[in-house]
Amino acid sequence: MAWTYRWTTIDPRALGAYRVALGLLATLDFLRCAAWPQELYAAGGWVPPVDPSIARTFSVLAWLDTPALVYGFFAVATASAIAFTLGWRTRVVHALTWVCAISVHSNRFPGANAGSLILHLSLMWTLFLPMG
């Protein structure tokens, strides 16, 4: 009986440390992408927008067309990543951080790099763990 407990449980301290590291990574990624939100993510920016009706990826940013809405989105994304790092309402802000990360990386630059894919997968698979 003792061996099953040893091999089937997860130390909450390790999950908490991983939550903090993943939250800091997401926060820094959102701050990096928020450096030029009007130029890269707004409708009148440098990169042409993706039509949400024909796009094969999910992005909340595809429906935000004004710079004020894009700035608001990045404020919400950064606040959710900070709340996830601090452990406040972990399940809800974890899912919100995951949706925001997918939206940022798949809106204009699908498949930008492998780091975004690792962040998405880490956020997705840790949704099923007790990260709080």
PDB file of C-alpha atoms in Angstrom:
ATOM      1  CA  MET A   1       0.000   0.000   0.000  1.00  0.00           C
ATOM      2  CA  ALA A   2       2.827   2.402   0.795  1.00  0.00           C
ATOM      3  CA  TRP A   3       4.437   1.983  -2.597  1.00  0.00           C
ATOM      4  CA  THR A   4       1.247   2.981  -4.440  1.00  0.00           C
ATOM      5  CA  TYR A   5       0.971   6.135  -2.378  1.00  0.00           C
ATOM      6  CA  ARG A   6       4.589   7.012  -3.145  1.00  0.00           C
ATOM      7  CA  TRP A   7       4.253   6.575  -6.896  1.00  0.00           C
ATOM      8  CA  THR A   8       0.745   7.956  -7.428  1.00  0.00           C
ATOM      9  CA  THR A   9       0.844  11.262  -5.542  1.00  0.00           C
ATOM     10  CA  ILE A  10       2.273  14.640  -6.470  1.00  0.00           C
ATOM     11  CA  ASP A  11       3.988  16.918  -4.024  1.00  0.00           C
ATOM     12  CA  PRO A  12       1.969  20.173  -3.789  1.00  0.00           C
ATOM     13  CA  ARG A  13       5.170  22.170  -3.279  1.00  0.00           C
ATOM     14  CA  ALA A  14       6.507  21.039  -6.640  1.00  0.00           C
ATOM     15  CA  LEU A  15       3.222  21.929  -8.351  1.00  0.00           C
ATOM     16  CA  GLY A  16       3.241  25.328  -6.660  1.00  0.00           C
ATOM     17  CA  ALA A  17       6.798  26.000  -7.810  1.00  0.00           C
ATOM     18  CA  TYR A  18       5.882  24.930 -11.346  1.00  0.00           C
ATOM     19  CA  ARG A  19       2.789  27.177 -11.243  1.00  0.00           C
ATOM     20  CA  VAL A  20       4.945  30.154 -10.252  1.00  0.00           C
ATOM     21  CA  ALA A  21       7.498  29.433 -12.984  1.00  0.00           C
ATOM     22  CA  LEU A  22       4.809  28.918 -15.638  1.00  0.00           C
ATOM     23  CA  GLY A  23       2.967  32.051 -14.531  1.00  0.00           C
ATOM     24  CA  LEU A  24       6.138  34.139 -14.691  1.00  0.00           C
ATOM     25  CA  LEU A  25       6.854  32.773 -18.161  1.00  0.00           C
ATOM     26  CA  ALA A  26       3.337  33.644 -19.338  1.00  0.00           C
ATOM     27  CA  THR A  27       3.545  37.110 -17.750  1.00  0.00           C
ATOM     28  CA  LEU A  28       6.860  37.875 -19.442  1.00  0.00           C
ATOM     29  CA  ASP A  29       5.541  36.550 -22.747  1.00  0.00           C
ATOM     30  CA  PHE A  30       2.448  38.772 -22.568  1.00  0.00           C
ATOM     31  CA  LEU A  31       4.583  41.797 -21.672  1.00  0.00           C
ATOM     32  CA  ARG A  32       6.900  41.014 -24.586  1.00  0.00           C
ATOM     33  CA  CYS A  33       3.998  40.779 -27.023  1.00  0.00           C
ATOM     34  CA  ALA A  34       2.325  43.875 -25.549  1.00  0.00           C
ATOM     35  CA  ALA A  35       5.266  46.089 -26.501  1.00  0.00           C
ATOM     36  CA  TRP A  36       3.678  46.891 -29.894  1.00  0.00           C
ATOM     37  CA  PRO A  37       0.024  45.881 -29.675  1.00  0.00           C
ATOM     38  CA  GLN A  38      -1.297  48.540 -32.033  1.00  0.00           C
ATOM     39  CA  GLU A  39       1.262  47.759 -34.739  1.00  0.00           C
ATOM     40  CA  LEU A  40       1.115  43.958 -34.521  1.00  0.00           C
ATOM     41  CA  TYR A  41      -2.385  43.093 -33.337  1.00  0.00           C
ATOM     42  CA  ALA A  42      -4.801  45.951 -34.164  1.00  0.00           C
ATOM     43  CA  ALA A  43      -6.713  46.110 -37.437  1.00  0.00           C
ATOM     44  CA  GLY A  44      -4.726  49.018 -38.882  1.00  0.00           C
ATOM     45  CA  GLY A  45      -1.336  47.597 -37.940  1.00  0.00           C
ATOM     46  CA  TRP A  46       1.611  46.339 -39.951  1.00  0.00           C
ATOM     47  CA  VAL A  47       0.441  42.744 -40.183  1.00  0.00           C
ATOM     48  CA  PRO A  48      -2.826  42.099 -42.012  1.00  0.00           C
ATOM     49  CA  PRO A  49      -5.559  40.607 -39.816  1.00  0.00           C
ATOM     50  CA  VAL A  50      -6.720  37.031 -40.087  1.00  0.00           C
ATOM     51  CA  ASP A  51     -10.377  36.565 -41.010  1.00  0.00           C
ATOM     52  CA  PRO A  52     -11.919  34.618 -38.111  1.00  0.00           C
ATOM     53  CA  SER A  53     -14.463  32.954 -40.396  1.00  0.00           C
ATOM     54  CA  ILE A  54     -11.812  31.185 -42.486  1.00  0.00           C
ATOM     55  CA  ALA A  55      -8.966  30.880 -39.996  1.00  0.00           C
ATOM     56  CA  ARG A  56      -8.143  27.414 -38.721  1.00  0.00           C
ATOM     57  CA  THR A  57      -6.927  28.740 -35.382  1.00  0.00           C
ATOM     58  CA  PHE A  58      -8.724  30.224 -32.396  1.00  0.00           C
ATOM     59  CA  SER A  59      -7.982  33.809 -31.400  1.00  0.00           C
ATOM     60  CA  VAL A  60      -9.950  36.320 -29.371  1.00  0.00           C
ATOM     61  CA  LEU A  61      -7.814  39.044 -30.934  1.00  0.00           C
ATOM     62  CA  ALA A  62      -9.317  38.311 -34.364  1.00  0.00           C
ATOM     63  CA  TRP A  63     -12.543  39.999 -33.199  1.00  0.00           C
ATOM     64  CA  LEU A  64     -10.866  43.022 -31.602  1.00  0.00           C
ATOM     65  CA  ASP A  65     -10.340  45.705 -34.203  1.00  0.00           C
ATOM     66  CA  THR A  66      -9.600  48.929 -32.328  1.00  0.00           C
ATOM     67  CA  PRO A  67      -6.331  49.664 -30.533  1.00  0.00           C
ATOM     68  CA  ALA A  68      -8.177  50.333 -27.259  1.00  0.00           C
ATOM     69  CA  LEU A  69      -9.665  46.835 -27.264  1.00  0.00           C
ATOM     70  CA  VAL A  70      -6.267  45.315 -28.019  1.00  0.00           C
ATOM     71  CA  TYR A  71      -4.689  47.253 -25.136  1.00  0.00           C
ATOM     72  CA  GLY A  72      -7.524  46.060 -22.901  1.00  0.00           C
ATOM     73  CA  PHE A  73      -6.971  42.473 -23.997  1.00  0.00           C
ATOM     74  CA  PHE A  74      -3.286  42.631 -23.111  1.00  0.00           C
ATOM     75  CA  ALA A  75      -4.126  44.193 -19.750  1.00  0.00           C
ATOM     76  CA  VAL A  76      -6.518  41.319 -18.996  1.00  0.00           C
ATOM     77  CA  ALA A  77      -4.007  38.726 -20.250  1.00  0.00           C
ATOM     78  CA  THR A  78      -1.191  40.126 -18.120  1.00  0.00           C
ATOM     79  CA  ALA A  79      -3.439  40.446 -15.066  1.00  0.00           C
ATOM     80  CA  SER A  80      -4.598  36.832 -15.457  1.00  0.00           C
ATOM     81  CA  ALA A  81      -1.006  35.589 -15.735  1.00  0.00           C
ATOM     82  CA  ILE A  82      -0.033  37.542 -12.608  1.00  0.00           C
ATOM     83  CA  ALA A  83      -3.056  36.173 -10.730  1.00  0.00           C
ATOM     84  CA  PHE A  84      -2.112  32.668 -11.852  1.00  0.00           C
ATOM     85  CA  THR A  85       1.437  33.212 -10.589  1.00  0.00           C
ATOM     86  CA  LEU A  86       0.144  34.362  -7.218  1.00  0.00           C
ATOM     87  CA  GLY A  87      -2.362  31.491  -6.981  1.00  0.00           C
ATOM     88  CA  TRP A  88      -5.535  33.586  -6.829  1.00  0.00           C
ATOM     89  CA  ARG A  89      -8.560  31.654  -8.212  1.00  0.00           C
ATOM     90  CA  THR A  90      -6.130  29.298  -9.866  1.00  0.00           C
ATOM     91  CA  ARG A  91      -8.532  27.221 -11.986  1.00  0.00           C
ATOM     92  CA  VAL A  92     -10.336  30.189 -13.518  1.00  0.00           C
ATOM     93  CA  VAL A  93      -7.301  32.361 -14.246  1.00  0.00           C
ATOM     94  CA  HIS A  94      -5.378  29.303 -15.449  1.00  0.00           C
ATOM     95  CA  ALA A  95      -7.971  28.690 -18.165  1.00  0.00           C
ATOM     96  CA  LEU A  96      -8.095  32.416 -18.967  1.00  0.00           C
ATOM     97  CA  THR A  97      -4.301  32.565 -19.265  1.00  0.00           C
ATOM     98  CA  TRP A  98      -4.363  29.566 -21.577  1.00  0.00           C
ATOM     99  CA  VAL A  99      -7.013  31.137 -23.847  1.00  0.00           C
ATOM    100  CA  CYS A 100      -5.097  34.439 -23.900  1.00  0.00           C
ATOM    101  CA  ALA A 101      -1.821  32.702 -24.768  1.00  0.00           C
ATOM    102  CA  ILE A 102      -3.429  30.830 -27.649  1.00  0.00           C
ATOM    103  CA  SER A 103      -5.066  34.050 -28.853  1.00  0.00           C
ATOM    104  CA  VAL A 104      -1.830  36.031 -28.811  1.00  0.00           C
ATOM    105  CA  HIS A 105       0.276  33.465 -30.610  1.00  0.00           C
ATOM    106  CA  SER A 106      -2.191  32.276 -33.218  1.00  0.00           C
ATOM    107  CA  ASN A 107      -3.731  35.587 -34.271  1.00  0.00           C
ATOM    108  CA  ARG A 108      -1.187  36.955 -36.731  1.00  0.00           C
ATOM    109  CA  PHE A 109       1.767  34.620 -36.462  1.00  0.00           C
ATOM    110  CA  PRO A 110       0.578  31.017 -36.574  1.00  0.00           C
ATOM    111  CA  GLY A 111       3.425  28.732 -35.638  1.00  0.00           C
ATOM    112  CA  ALA A 112       5.786  31.584 -34.751  1.00  0.00           C
ATOM    113  CA  ASN A 113       8.154  29.392 -32.735  1.00  0.00           C
ATOM    114  CA  ALA A 114       8.300  26.257 -30.648  1.00  0.00           C
ATOM    115  CA  GLY A 115       8.391  28.228 -27.393  1.00  0.00           C
ATOM    116  CA  SER A 116       4.800  29.335 -27.859  1.00  0.00           C
ATOM    117  CA  LEU A 117       3.771  25.740 -28.519  1.00  0.00           C
ATOM    118  CA  ILE A 118       5.490  24.567 -25.325  1.00  0.00           C
ATOM    119  CA  LEU A 119       3.757  27.336 -23.357  1.00  0.00           C
ATOM    120  CA  HIS A 120       0.354  26.362 -24.804  1.00  0.00           C
ATOM    121  CA  LEU A 121       0.838  22.674 -24.094  1.00  0.00           C
ATOM    122  CA  SER A 122       2.152  23.299 -20.586  1.00  0.00           C
ATOM    123  CA  LEU A 123      -0.827  25.492 -19.784  1.00  0.00           C
ATOM    124  CA  MET A 124      -3.237  22.968 -21.284  1.00  0.00           C
ATOM    125  CA  TRP A 125      -1.926  19.850 -19.541  1.00  0.00           C
ATOM    126  CA  THR A 126      -1.547  21.542 -16.184  1.00  0.00           C
ATOM    127  CA  LEU A 127      -5.249  22.448 -16.276  1.00  0.00           C
ATOM    128  CA  PHE A 128      -5.845  18.887 -15.056  1.00  0.00           C
ATOM    129  CA  LEU A 129      -3.455  19.153 -12.082  1.00  0.00           C
ATOM    130  CA  PRO A 130      -4.148  20.672  -8.658  1.00  0.00           C
ATOM    131  CA  MET A 131      -1.933  23.722  -9.208  1.00  0.00           C
ATOM    132  CA  GLY A 132      -3.490  25.825  -6.449  1.00  0.00           C
TER     133      GLY A 132
END
